[in-house]
mmCIF file of C-alpha atoms in Angstrom:
data_model
loop_
_atom_site.group_PDB
_atom_site.id
_atom_site.type_symbol
_atom_site.label_atom_id
_atom_site.label_comp_id
_atom_site.label_asym_id
_atom_site.label_seq_id
_atom_site.Cartn_x
_atom_site.Cartn_y
_atom_site.Cartn_z
ATOM 1 C CA UNK A 11 8.068 -1.799 7.549
ATOM 2 C CA UNK A 12 11.802 -2.202 7.014
ATOM 3 C CA UNK A 13 14.030 -0.654 9.636
ATOM 4 C CA UNK A 14 15.797 2.480 8.577
ATOM 5 C CA UNK A 15 18.666 2.174 11.012
ATOM 6 C CA UNK A 16 21.046 4.855 12.112
ATOM 7 C CA UNK A 17 24.568 4.454 10.831
ATOM 8 C CA UNK A 18 25.740 3.624 14.318
ATOM 9 C CA UNK A 19 23.581 0.515 14.402
ATOM 10 C CA UNK A 20 24.887 -0.704 11.086
ATOM 11 C CA UNK A 21 28.346 -1.439 12.466
ATOM 12 C CA UNK A 22 26.948 -4.645 13.858
ATOM 13 C CA UNK A 23 25.611 -5.879 10.542
ATOM 14 C CA UNK A 24 26.490 -9.364 9.396
ATOM 15 C CA UNK A 25 29.987 -9.363 7.845
ATOM 16 C CA UNK A 26 30.573 -10.323 4.235
ATOM 17 C CA UNK A 27 31.643 -13.934 3.967
ATOM 18 C CA UNK A 28 32.247 -16.079 0.966
ATOM 19 C CA UNK A 29 29.502 -17.903 -0.808
ATOM 20 C CA UNK A 30 29.743 -20.627 1.792
ATOM 21 C CA UNK A 31 30.685 -24.023 0.522
ATOM 22 C CA UNK A 32 30.586 -26.758 3.085
ATOM 23 C CA UNK A 33 33.734 -27.346 5.000
ATOM 24 C CA UNK A 34 34.342 -30.933 5.907
ATOM 25 C CA UNK A 35 36.710 -32.306 8.477
ATOM 26 C CA UNK A 36 39.959 -30.368 9.147
ATOM 27 C CA UNK A 37 38.380 -27.183 7.789
ATOM 28 C CA UNK A 38 39.083 -28.127 4.187
ATOM 29 C CA UNK A 39 36.724 -27.900 1.245
ATOM 30 C CA UNK A 40 34.420 -30.913 1.175
ATOM 31 C CA UNK A 41 34.984 -32.076 -2.406
ATOM 32 C CA UNK A 42 32.849 -35.163 -2.128
ATOM 33 C CA UNK A 43 29.690 -33.240 -1.317
ATOM 34 C CA UNK A 44 30.059 -29.911 -3.056
ATOM 35 C CA UNK A 45 32.315 -30.685 -5.986
ATOM 36 C CA UNK A 46 35.437 -28.863 -7.103
ATOM 37 C CA UNK A 47 35.666 -25.281 -6.015
ATOM 38 C CA UNK A 48 36.878 -22.240 -7.869
ATOM 39 C CA UNK A 49 38.054 -19.131 -6.068
ATOM 40 C CA UNK A 50 36.166 -16.829 -8.409
ATOM 41 C CA UNK A 51 32.814 -18.462 -7.707
ATOM 42 C CA UNK A 52 33.348 -18.402 -3.999
ATOM 43 C CA UNK A 53 34.622 -14.960 -3.294
ATOM 44 C CA UNK A 54 32.656 -12.752 -5.626
ATOM 45 C CA UNK A 55 28.889 -12.654 -5.664
ATOM 46 C CA UNK A 56 27.623 -13.005 -9.216
ATOM 47 C CA UNK A 57 24.707 -10.670 -8.699
ATOM 48 C CA UNK A 58 24.644 -7.310 -6.975
ATOM 49 C CA UNK A 59 21.832 -8.369 -4.673
ATOM 50 C CA UNK A 60 23.035 -11.837 -3.763
ATOM 51 C CA UNK A 61 24.858 -10.969 -0.557
ATOM 52 C CA UNK A 62 22.434 -8.308 0.530
ATOM 53 C CA UNK A 63 19.480 -10.662 0.151
ATOM 54 C CA UNK A 64 21.197 -13.535 1.927
ATOM 55 C CA UNK A 65 21.720 -11.452 5.035
ATOM 56 C CA UNK A 66 18.758 -9.120 4.768
ATOM 57 C CA UNK A 67 16.631 -10.609 7.524
ATOM 58 C CA UNK A 68 19.603 -10.998 9.840
ATOM 59 C CA UNK A 69 20.658 -7.396 9.360
ATOM 60 C CA UNK A 70 17.153 -6.116 9.956
ATOM 61 C CA UNK A 71 16.918 -8.130 13.160
ATOM 62 C CA UNK A 72 20.289 -6.870 14.360
ATOM 63 C CA UNK A 73 19.322 -3.274 13.750
ATOM 64 C CA UNK A 74 15.983 -3.725 15.464
ATOM 65 C CA UNK A 75 17.481 -5.358 18.531
ATOM 66 C CA UNK A 76 20.221 -2.797 18.767
ATOM 67 C CA UNK A 77 17.743 0.091 18.615
ATOM 68 C CA UNK A 78 15.514 -1.650 21.145
ATOM 69 C CA UNK A 79 18.445 -2.115 23.479
ATOM 70 C CA UNK A 80 19.284 1.555 23.285
ATOM 71 C CA UNK A 81 15.719 2.636 23.980
ATOM 72 C CA UNK A 82 14.474 0.148 26.541
ATOM 73 C CA UNK A 83 17.557 -1.463 27.963
ATOM 74 C CA UNK A 84 19.144 -4.881 27.589
ATOM 75 C CA UNK A 85 16.207 -6.874 28.888
ATOM 76 C CA UNK A 86 13.973 -6.092 25.885
ATOM 77 C CA UNK A 87 16.036 -7.739 23.140
ATOM 78 C CA UNK A 88 17.018 -10.561 25.492
ATOM 79 C CA UNK A 89 13.422 -11.473 26.180
ATOM 80 C CA UNK A 90 12.513 -11.231 22.516
ATOM 81 C CA UNK A 91 15.407 -13.410 21.443
ATOM 82 C CA UNK A 92 14.502 -15.954 24.070
ATOM 83 C CA UNK A 93 10.994 -16.120 22.658
ATOM 84 C CA UNK A 94 12.297 -16.460 19.124
ATOM 85 C CA UNK A 95 14.589 -19.275 20.181
ATOM 86 C CA UNK A 96 11.755 -21.109 21.853
ATOM 87 C CA UNK A 97 9.434 -20.666 18.870
ATOM 88 C CA UNK A 98 12.123 -21.794 16.444
ATOM 89 C CA UNK A 99 12.299 -25.159 18.148
ATOM 90 C CA UNK A 100 8.699 -25.961 17.300
ATOM 91 C CA UNK A 101 9.322 -27.745 14.056
ATOM 92 C CA UNK A 102 9.591 -31.150 12.471
ATOM 93 C CA UNK A 103 12.800 -32.815 11.372
ATOM 94 C CA UNK A 104 14.622 -30.873 8.647
ATOM 95 C CA UNK A 105 13.540 -32.895 5.622
ATOM 96 C CA UNK A 106 9.833 -32.440 6.393
ATOM 97 C CA UNK A 107 7.807 -29.312 5.902
ATOM 98 C CA UNK A 108 7.131 -27.351 9.083
ATOM 99 C CA UNK A 109 4.779 -24.420 9.169
ATOM 100 C CA UNK A 110 6.814 -22.245 11.591
ATOM 101 C CA UNK A 111 3.510 -20.731 12.694
ATOM 102 C CA UNK A 112 4.658 -19.494 16.095
ATOM 103 C CA UNK A 113 7.841 -17.986 14.699
ATOM 104 C CA UNK A 114 5.936 -16.241 11.898
ATOM 105 C CA UNK A 115 3.428 -14.776 14.310
ATOM 106 C CA UNK A 116 6.172 -13.489 16.614
ATOM 107 C CA UNK A 117 8.045 -11.878 13.753
ATOM 108 C CA UNK A 118 4.915 -10.411 12.197
ATOM 109 C CA UNK A 119 5.337 -12.312 8.930
ATOM 110 C CA UNK A 120 1.760 -13.539 9.097
ATOM 111 C CA UNK A 121 0.517 -10.044 8.238
ATOM 112 C CA UNK A 122 2.557 -9.347 5.151
ATOM 113 C CA UNK A 123 3.331 -10.914 1.796
ATOM 114 C CA UNK A 124 6.674 -10.508 0.087
ATOM 115 C CA UNK A 125 8.719 -12.379 -2.470
ATOM 116 C CA UNK A 126 9.697 -14.993 0.119
ATOM 117 C CA UNK A 127 6.134 -16.252 0.138
ATOM 118 C CA UNK A 128 5.660 -16.350 -3.610
ATOM 119 C CA UNK A 129 8.945 -17.450 -5.133
ATOM 120 C CA UNK A 130 10.764 -20.720 -4.460
ATOM 121 C CA UNK A 131 8.323 -22.196 -2.009
ATOM 122 C CA UNK A 132 10.348 -24.903 -0.194
ATOM 123 C CA UNK A 133 7.331 -27.210 -0.318
ATOM 124 C CA UNK A 134 7.556 -27.169 -4.132
ATOM 125 C CA UNK A 135 11.299 -27.562 -4.344
ATOM 126 C CA UNK A 136 12.488 -30.029 -6.987
ATOM 127 C CA UNK A 137 15.416 -31.285 -4.973
ATOM 128 C CA UNK A 138 14.842 -33.528 -2.006
ATOM 129 C CA UNK A 139 17.589 -34.159 0.476
ATOM 130 C CA UNK A 140 18.564 -37.451 2.001
ATOM 131 C CA UNK A 141 16.873 -37.545 5.446
ATOM 132 C CA UNK A 142 19.826 -39.007 7.361
ATOM 133 C CA UNK A 143 22.294 -36.523 5.946
ATOM 134 C CA UNK A 144 20.009 -33.574 6.603
ATOM 135 C CA UNK A 145 19.496 -34.558 10.216
ATOM 136 C CA UNK A 146 23.233 -35.124 10.688
ATOM 137 C CA UNK A 147 23.962 -31.697 9.253
ATOM 138 C CA UNK A 148 21.415 -30.066 11.500
ATOM 139 C CA UNK A 149 22.803 -31.741 14.605
ATOM 140 C CA UNK A 150 26.324 -30.789 13.611
ATOM 141 C CA UNK A 151 27.513 -34.364 13.320
ATOM 142 C CA UNK A 152 28.662 -33.998 9.721
ATOM 143 C CA UNK B 27 14.883 -39.165 -5.678
ATOM 144 C CA UNK B 28 16.777 -37.995 -2.670
ATOM 145 C CA UNK B 29 20.043 -36.189 -3.341
ATOM 146 C CA UNK B 30 22.863 -36.550 -0.892
ATOM 147 C CA UNK B 31 24.454 -33.182 -1.493
ATOM 148 C CA UNK B 32 21.419 -31.212 -0.346
ATOM 149 C CA UNK B 33 21.873 -30.583 3.363
ATOM 150 C CA UNK B 34 19.280 -27.900 3.995
ATOM 151 C CA UNK B 35 16.019 -26.973 2.381
ATOM 152 C CA UNK B 36 16.634 -24.161 -0.107
ATOM 153 C CA UNK B 37 15.729 -20.698 1.088
ATOM 154 C CA UNK B 38 12.593 -19.131 -0.343
ATOM 155 C CA UNK B 39 12.655 -15.862 -2.237
ATOM 156 C CA UNK B 40 14.988 -14.957 -5.077
ATOM 157 C CA UNK B 41 17.399 -17.589 -6.324
ATOM 158 C CA UNK B 42 20.661 -16.367 -7.848
ATOM 159 C CA UNK B 43 22.004 -19.695 -9.092
ATOM 160 C CA UNK B 44 21.644 -18.981 -12.768
ATOM 161 C CA UNK B 45 23.178 -15.511 -12.831
ATOM 162 C CA UNK B 46 26.730 -16.577 -13.691
ATOM 163 C CA UNK B 47 25.381 -19.029 -16.248
ATOM 164 C CA UNK B 48 23.361 -16.268 -17.932
ATOM 165 C CA UNK B 49 26.338 -13.933 -18.014
ATOM 166 C CA UNK B 50 28.427 -16.643 -19.630
ATOM 167 C CA UNK B 51 25.690 -17.496 -22.146
ATOM 168 C CA UNK B 52 25.070 -13.917 -23.220
ATOM 169 C CA UNK B 53 26.492 -13.618 -26.698
ATOM 170 C CA UNK B 54 27.432 -17.299 -26.934
ATOM 171 C CA UNK B 55 24.147 -18.301 -28.515
ATOM 172 C CA UNK B 56 24.516 -18.786 -32.265
ATOM 173 C CA UNK B 57 27.935 -17.195 -32.338
ATOM 174 C CA UNK B 58 26.879 -13.850 -30.934
ATOM 175 C CA UNK B 59 23.858 -13.244 -33.183
ATOM 176 C CA UNK B 60 21.038 -14.299 -30.873
ATOM 177 C CA UNK B 61 20.665 -12.461 -27.599
ATOM 178 C CA UNK B 62 18.662 -13.244 -24.514
ATOM 179 C CA UNK B 63 14.992 -12.199 -24.868
ATOM 180 C CA UNK B 64 14.254 -8.671 -23.696
ATOM 181 C CA UNK B 65 11.624 -8.200 -21.009
ATOM 182 C CA UNK B 66 8.468 -6.467 -22.119
ATOM 183 C CA UNK B 67 8.607 -2.795 -21.199
ATOM 184 C CA UNK B 68 5.732 -0.400 -21.099
ATOM 185 C CA UNK B 69 7.519 2.541 -22.791
ATOM 186 C CA UNK B 70 4.751 4.706 -21.660
ATOM 187 C CA UNK B 71 3.092 7.933 -20.896
ATOM 188 C CA UNK B 72 1.306 8.026 -17.549
ATOM 189 C CA UNK B 73 0.007 11.151 -15.849
ATOM 190 C CA UNK B 74 -1.966 12.121 -12.786
ATOM 191 C CA UNK B 75 -3.649 15.290 -11.571
ATOM 192 C CA UNK B 76 -5.186 16.228 -8.221
ATOM 193 C CA UNK B 77 -8.444 18.130 -8.637
ATOM 194 C CA UNK B 78 -11.059 19.531 -6.292
ATOM 195 C CA UNK B 79 -13.102 16.372 -5.809
ATOM 196 C CA UNK B 80 -10.447 13.698 -6.178
ATOM 197 C CA UNK B 81 -7.622 12.391 -8.315
ATOM 198 C CA UNK B 82 -7.565 11.719 -12.073
ATOM 199 C CA UNK B 83 -5.047 9.204 -13.458
ATOM 200 C CA UNK B 84 -4.391 8.583 -17.128
ATOM 201 C CA UNK B 85 -2.271 6.181 -19.177
ATOM 202 C CA UNK B 86 -1.738 5.058 -22.759
ATOM 203 C CA UNK B 87 -2.123 1.366 -23.675
ATOM 204 C CA UNK B 88 0.959 0.343 -25.652
ATOM 205 C CA UNK B 89 3.477 -2.228 -24.416
ATOM 206 C CA UNK B 90 6.705 -2.643 -26.391
ATOM 207 C CA UNK B 91 9.256 -5.450 -26.521
ATOM 208 C CA UNK B 92 12.330 -4.033 -28.177
ATOM 209 C CA UNK B 93 11.089 -2.366 -31.357
ATOM 210 C CA UNK B 94 7.875 -4.354 -31.619
ATOM 211 C CA UNK B 95 4.535 -3.418 -30.123
ATOM 212 C CA UNK B 96 3.797 -6.382 -27.891
ATOM 213 C CA UNK B 97 0.382 -5.397 -26.600
ATOM 214 C CA UNK B 98 -1.958 -2.804 -28.089
ATOM 215 C CA UNK B 99 -4.453 -2.815 -25.262
ATOM 216 C CA UNK B 100 -2.329 -3.150 -22.184
ATOM 217 C CA UNK B 101 -3.877 -2.115 -18.854
ATOM 218 C CA UNK B 102 -1.448 0.148 -17.060
ATOM 219 C CA UNK B 103 -3.709 1.430 -14.318
ATOM 220 C CA UNK B 104 -3.661 -1.225 -11.589
ATOM 221 C CA UNK B 105 -6.057 -1.679 -8.715
ATOM 222 C CA UNK B 106 -4.512 -1.272 -5.270
ATOM 223 C CA UNK B 107 -7.491 -0.821 -2.974
ATOM 224 C CA UNK B 108 -11.056 0.488 -3.388
ATOM 225 C CA UNK B 109 -9.782 4.038 -2.920
ATOM 226 C CA UNK B 110 -6.375 3.824 -4.602
ATOM 227 C CA UNK B 111 -5.154 3.099 -8.096
ATOM 228 C CA UNK B 112 -1.617 3.008 -9.449
ATOM 229 C CA UNK B 113 -0.226 3.650 -12.935
ATOM 230 C CA UNK B 114 2.945 1.760 -13.751
ATOM 231 C CA UNK B 115 5.788 2.497 -16.183
ATOM 232 C CA UNK B 116 8.936 0.445 -16.733
ATOM 233 C CA UNK B 117 9.177 -3.330 -17.067
ATOM 234 C CA UNK B 118 5.629 -4.637 -17.437
ATOM 235 C CA UNK B 119 6.046 -7.709 -15.227
ATOM 236 C CA UNK B 120 7.722 -5.711 -12.464
ATOM 237 C CA UNK B 121 4.931 -3.146 -12.279
ATOM 238 C CA UNK B 122 2.264 -5.886 -12.296
ATOM 239 C CA UNK B 123 3.862 -7.947 -9.557
ATOM 240 C CA UNK B 124 4.787 -4.987 -7.376
ATOM 241 C CA UNK B 125 1.289 -3.546 -7.491
ATOM 242 C CA UNK B 126 -0.188 -6.999 -6.843
ATOM 243 C CA UNK B 127 1.992 -7.455 -3.759
ATOM 244 C CA UNK B 128 1.108 -3.980 -2.551
ATOM 245 C CA UNK B 129 -2.591 -4.649 -3.028
ATOM 246 C CA UNK B 130 -2.373 -7.945 -1.110
ATOM 247 C CA UNK B 131 -0.497 -6.363 1.780
ATOM 248 C CA UNK B 132 -3.046 -3.559 2.051
ATOM 249 C CA UNK B 133 -5.934 -6.025 1.970
ATOM 250 C CA UNK B 134 -4.393 -8.011 4.832
ATOM 251 C CA UNK B 135 -3.851 -4.792 6.748
ATOM 252 C CA UNK B 136 -7.413 -3.593 6.295
ATOM 253 C CA UNK B 137 -8.729 -6.985 7.370
ATOM 254 C CA UNK B 138 -6.655 -7.188 10.548
ATOM 255 C CA UNK B 139 -7.061 -3.575 11.615
ATOM 256 C CA UNK B 140 -10.546 -2.893 10.259
ATOM 257 C CA UNK B 141 -9.461 0.410 8.716
ATOM 258 C CA UNK B 142 -9.150 1.669 5.185
ATOM 259 C CA UNK B 143 -5.500 2.012 4.221
ATOM 260 C CA UNK B 144 -4.104 5.476 3.647
ATOM 261 C CA UNK B 145 -2.114 6.488 0.603
ATOM 262 C CA UNK B 146 1.011 7.183 2.685
ATOM 263 C CA UNK B 147 0.988 3.586 3.871
ATOM 264 C CA UNK B 148 0.962 2.295 0.329
ATOM 265 C CA UNK B 149 3.778 4.652 -0.590
ATOM 266 C CA UNK B 150 5.886 3.526 2.367
ATOM 267 C CA UNK B 151 5.428 -0.140 1.542
ATOM 268 C CA UNK B 152 6.441 0.513 -2.067
ATOM 269 C CA UNK B 153 9.445 2.519 -1.015
ATOM 270 C CA UNK B 154 10.707 -0.212 1.308
ATOM 271 C CA UNK B 155 10.248 -2.911 -1.282
ATOM 272 C CA UNK B 156 11.899 -1.045 -4.147
ATOM 273 C CA UNK B 157 14.856 0.191 -2.119
ATOM 274 C CA UNK B 158 15.497 -3.264 -0.752
ATOM 275 C CA UNK B 159 16.119 -4.488 -4.308
ATOM 276 C CA UNK B 160 18.243 -1.457 -5.206
ATOM 277 C CA UNK B 161 16.457 -0.574 -8.414
ATOM 278 C CA UNK B 162 16.695 -4.060 -9.950
ATOM 279 C CA UNK B 163 12.891 -4.022 -9.994
ATOM 280 C CA UNK B 164 12.276 -1.578 -12.834
ATOM 281 C CA UNK B 165 8.988 -0.047 -11.791
ATOM 282 C CA UNK B 166 8.203 3.691 -11.872
ATOM 283 C CA UNK B 167 4.778 4.151 -10.388
ATOM 284 C CA UNK B 168 2.271 6.953 -9.984
ATOM 285 C CA UNK B 169 0.024 6.233 -7.020
ATOM 286 C CA UNK B 170 -3.159 8.238 -6.563
ATOM 287 C CA UNK B 171 -5.919 7.878 -4.029
ATOM 288 C CA UNK B 172 -8.517 9.474 -1.824
ATOM 289 C CA UNK B 173 -8.543 8.734 1.893
ATOM 290 C CA UNK B 174 -9.663 10.354 5.125
ATOM 291 C CA UNK B 175 -6.851 12.898 4.979
ATOM 292 C CA UNK B 176 -7.619 14.144 1.472
ATOM 293 C CA UNK B 177 -6.648 13.575 -2.167
ATOM 294 C CA UNK B 178 -3.067 12.443 -2.739
ATOM 295 C CA UNK B 179 -0.813 11.832 -5.700
ATOM 296 C CA UNK B 180 2.637 10.317 -5.255
ATOM 297 C CA UNK B 181 5.304 9.076 -7.596
ATOM 298 C CA UNK B 182 7.704 6.269 -6.633
ATOM 299 C CA UNK B 183 10.880 5.759 -8.668
ATOM 300 C CA UNK B 184 12.620 2.407 -9.232
ATOM 301 C CA UNK B 185 15.114 3.030 -6.441
ATOM 302 C CA UNK B 186 12.436 4.030 -3.965
ATOM 303 C CA UNK B 187 12.487 7.818 -4.285
ATOM 304 C CA UNK B 188 9.126 9.489 -3.775
ATOM 305 C CA UNK B 189 7.636 12.813 -4.697
ATOM 306 C CA UNK B 190 4.323 14.283 -3.583
ATOM 307 C CA UNK B 191 3.048 16.861 -6.062
ATOM 308 C CA UNK B 192 -0.369 17.901 -7.439
ATOM 309 C CA UNK B 193 0.401 16.853 -11.042
ATOM 310 C CA UNK B 194 2.794 14.252 -12.398
ATOM 311 C CA UNK B 195 3.882 12.437 -15.499
ATOM 312 C CA UNK B 196 6.185 9.408 -15.818
ATOM 313 C CA UNK B 197 7.415 7.078 -18.500
ATOM 314 C CA UNK B 198 9.226 7.648 -21.767
ATOM 315 C CA UNK B 199 6.654 10.237 -22.867
ATOM 316 C CA UNK B 200 6.743 12.165 -19.626
ATOM 317 C CA UNK B 201 8.446 15.267 -20.977
ATOM 318 C CA UNK B 202 5.756 15.825 -23.583
ATOM 319 C CA UNK B 203 2.974 15.208 -21.083
ATOM 320 C CA UNK B 204 4.623 17.394 -18.462
ATOM 321 C CA UNK B 205 4.726 20.283 -20.934
ATOM 322 C CA UNK B 206 0.940 20.215 -21.270
ATOM 323 C CA UNK B 207 0.470 19.815 -17.522
ATOM 324 C CA UNK B 208 2.808 22.672 -16.646
ATOM 325 C CA UNK B 209 0.998 24.939 -19.074
ATOM 326 C CA UNK B 210 -2.598 24.345 -18.055
ATOM 327 C CA UNK B 211 -2.624 23.020 -14.501
ATOM 328 C CA UNK B 212 -4.463 25.084 -11.904
ATOM 329 C CA UNK B 213 -5.023 24.093 -8.288
ATOM 330 C CA UNK B 214 -8.575 22.948 -7.369
ATOM 331 C CA UNK B 215 -9.763 22.285 -10.901
ATOM 332 C CA UNK B 216 -13.184 20.898 -11.724
ATOM 333 C CA UNK B 217 -13.430 17.188 -12.495
ATOM 334 C CA UNK B 218 -14.255 17.588 -16.178
ATOM 335 C CA UNK B 219 -11.421 20.050 -16.714
ATOM 336 C CA UNK B 220 -9.016 17.708 -14.991
ATOM 337 C CA UNK B 221 -10.122 14.801 -17.219
ATOM 338 C CA UNK B 222 -9.596 16.928 -20.320
ATOM 339 C CA UNK B 223 -6.178 18.016 -19.086
ATOM 340 C CA UNK B 224 -5.008 14.471 -18.437
ATOM 341 C CA UNK B 225 -6.368 13.338 -21.797
ATOM 342 C CA UNK B 226 -4.459 16.086 -23.569
ATOM 343 C CA UNK B 227 -1.277 15.293 -21.653
ATOM 344 C CA UNK B 228 -1.430 11.598 -22.591
ATOM 345 C CA UNK B 229 -2.314 12.525 -26.155
ATOM 346 C CA UNK B 230 0.785 14.692 -26.493
ATOM 347 C CA UNK B 231 2.858 11.837 -25.070
ATOM 348 C CA UNK B 232 1.379 9.474 -27.659
ATOM 349 C CA UNK B 233 2.069 11.880 -30.499
ATOM 350 C CA UNK B 234 5.640 12.708 -29.512
ATOM 351 C CA UNK B 235 6.967 9.412 -28.165
ATOM 352 C CA UNK B 236 7.440 6.145 -30.023
ATOM 353 C CA UNK B 237 6.995 4.030 -26.936
ATOM 354 C CA UNK B 238 3.467 5.275 -26.234
ATOM 355 C CA UNK B 239 0.449 4.838 -28.403
ATOM 356 C CA UNK B 240 -2.932 3.330 -29.106
ATOM 357 C CA UNK B 241 -5.760 4.158 -26.717
ATOM 358 C CA UNK B 242 -6.041 6.356 -23.625
ATOM 359 C CA UNK B 243 -7.358 5.028 -20.299
ATOM 360 C CA UNK B 244 -8.625 7.363 -17.596
ATOM 361 C CA UNK B 245 -9.340 6.540 -13.969
ATOM 362 C CA UNK B 246 -11.214 9.006 -11.762
ATOM 363 C CA UNK B 247 -11.057 8.447 -7.987
ATOM 364 C CA UNK B 248 -13.372 10.418 -5.755
ATOM 365 C CA UNK B 249 -14.794 10.028 -2.266
ATOM 366 C CA UNK B 250 -17.925 8.506 -3.775
ATOM 367 C CA UNK B 251 -16.090 5.857 -5.729
ATOM 368 C CA UNK B 252 -13.939 5.045 -8.714
ATOM 369 C CA UNK B 253 -14.724 5.466 -12.393
ATOM 370 C CA UNK B 254 -12.315 3.431 -14.526
ATOM 371 C CA UNK B 255 -12.958 4.416 -18.137
ATOM 372 C CA UNK B 256 -11.181 2.019 -20.433
ATOM 373 C CA UNK B 257 -10.780 3.178 -23.149
ATOM 374 C CA UNK B 258 -11.526 6.837 -22.704
ATOM 375 C CA UNK B 259 -10.509 7.526 -26.242
ATOM 376 C CA UNK B 260 -9.623 5.127 -28.998
ATOM 377 C CA UNK B 261 -6.793 5.832 -31.376
ATOM 378 C CA UNK B 262 -7.671 7.204 -34.832
ATOM 379 C CA UNK B 263 -5.051 4.962 -36.360
ATOM 380 C CA UNK B 264 -6.739 1.649 -35.746
ATOM 381 C CA UNK B 265 -5.760 -0.876 -38.376
ATOM 382 C CA UNK B 266 -8.611 -1.850 -40.666
ATOM 383 C CA UNK B 267 -8.323 -5.378 -41.935
ATOM 384 C CA UNK B 268 -8.894 -5.548 -45.676
ATOM 385 C CA UNK B 269 -10.641 -8.909 -45.678
ATOM 386 C CA UNK B 270 -11.986 -11.508 -43.345
ATOM 387 C CA UNK B 271 -9.355 -14.145 -42.705
ATOM 388 C CA UNK B 272 -11.669 -16.809 -41.361
ATOM 389 C CA UNK B 273 -12.822 -19.477 -43.814
ATOM 390 C CA UNK B 274 -16.570 -19.839 -44.058
ATOM 391 C CA UNK B 275 -17.985 -23.333 -43.415
ATOM 392 C CA UNK B 276 -18.137 -25.435 -46.569
ATOM 393 C CA UNK B 277 -14.905 -24.081 -48.063
ATOM 394 C CA UNK B 278 -13.357 -27.541 -48.050
ATOM 395 C CA UNK B 279 -15.514 -30.066 -49.885
ATOM 396 C CA UNK B 280 -16.092 -33.435 -48.279
ATOM 397 C CA UNK B 281 -15.177 -36.341 -50.577
ATOM 398 C CA UNK B 282 -15.975 -39.443 -48.510
ATOM 399 C CA UNK B 283 -17.479 -40.135 -45.120
ATOM 400 C CA UNK B 284 -17.053 -43.264 -43.006
ATOM 401 C CA UNK B 285 -18.695 -43.808 -39.605
ATOM 402 C CA UNK B 286 -17.368 -46.478 -37.220
ATOM 403 C CA UNK B 287 -19.610 -47.031 -34.176
ATOM 404 C CA UNK B 288 -17.766 -47.758 -30.944
ATOM 405 C CA UNK B 289 -19.303 -50.757 -29.273
ATOM 406 C CA UNK B 290 -19.177 -50.576 -25.511
ATOM 407 C CA UNK B 291 -20.427 -53.350 -23.276
ATOM 408 C CA UNK B 292 -21.115 -52.942 -19.593
ATOM 409 C CA UNK B 293 -18.622 -55.128 -17.739
ATOM 410 C CA UNK B 294 -19.266 -54.238 -14.131
ATOM 411 C CA UNK B 295 -21.672 -51.974 -12.314
ATOM 412 C CA UNK B 296 -21.212 -50.869 -8.715
ATOM 413 C CA UNK B 297 -23.513 -48.541 -6.818
ATOM 414 C CA UNK B 298 -22.091 -46.507 -3.918
ATOM 415 C CA UNK B 299 -24.524 -44.686 -1.728
ATOM 416 C CA UNK B 300 -23.565 -41.079 -1.038
ATOM 417 C CA UNK B 301 -24.334 -39.934 2.468
ATOM 418 C CA UNK B 302 -26.034 -36.595 1.930
ATOM 419 C CA UNK B 303 -26.954 -35.670 5.457
#
């Protein structure tokens, strides 16, 4: 069930950022990889739900951890986040499909179906990335 | 072919890439004459009534797409679980998909916990899902079911608002249907009276609203089981075709006939033994 947080927990929600083009070296727009940019496309979301959906899971997690911290103390969210971090590392290299089984079980996603499971399955995606570039991006070398 | 500008696998779920393109295209097609296709709506009358032994749900069967009747025998009462059914009004695809998702989630729940789901659980799942998408999913649903706590009837609006009342109507014909329900509803009615009441409510919706029509479906949910009567009553205005439009065999005369036998020769034969242990 989605968290219905108190207003006080919402102050920690993920802040609104732009539509996130890649920044290359020197913090400047990476024209080679993402093409020419236009301010309008970057700043304003084109659909009412675009921003809210991008950050939905993060906001839910923040609210849950914040409530848990208030009820049970700091150790509860710390332990949970440690487990999530450990489970997130069980995966293949970025360009291959990993099942994320441990992470799904911890988060409880194995017992529910939502649009994330039906639409845009990454295994069926039409665009394949270059393996070297994807690994470099993941390691932060790009 | 591997693209070098893709640095992470795309996220699953809704994809908003085409929104700005669609906004720009709207009205550009054929110099403003052609518009984007409208989604099929179920301009509808749906109604539900709680009676002594269970819940009775009713719906009409017309689905419209703009000003055209797209489907004359549309099924608007969707299965959720063995003890719960849901009538859907609004965009046809949205109601179908939402009720399908709800049904799948409840099946998983009943398998992992070994319990029958309650109606409040279904309502909460629907509420969460519809509020998350801020009304962009155009589904107004009437959910009725019988569980261990009694007979329940809930309505869920497109933004996630719920209402728990003994009799309900939704859809474009809801005002007409609600008039009949307000007039003749009594608490703890008998099953047959409740069926008649729902039939009359849907009938008045069909007569007074352009978006509703054709046949009436009724679904009766009781502790013993579910009786899905489709159609409960057929419309008097069924179209009668004047003639048969299929050609009978022999209409076209055969002038000549030529048979060419295909000669196949066996080139190679291999036998592979199947291990059927």
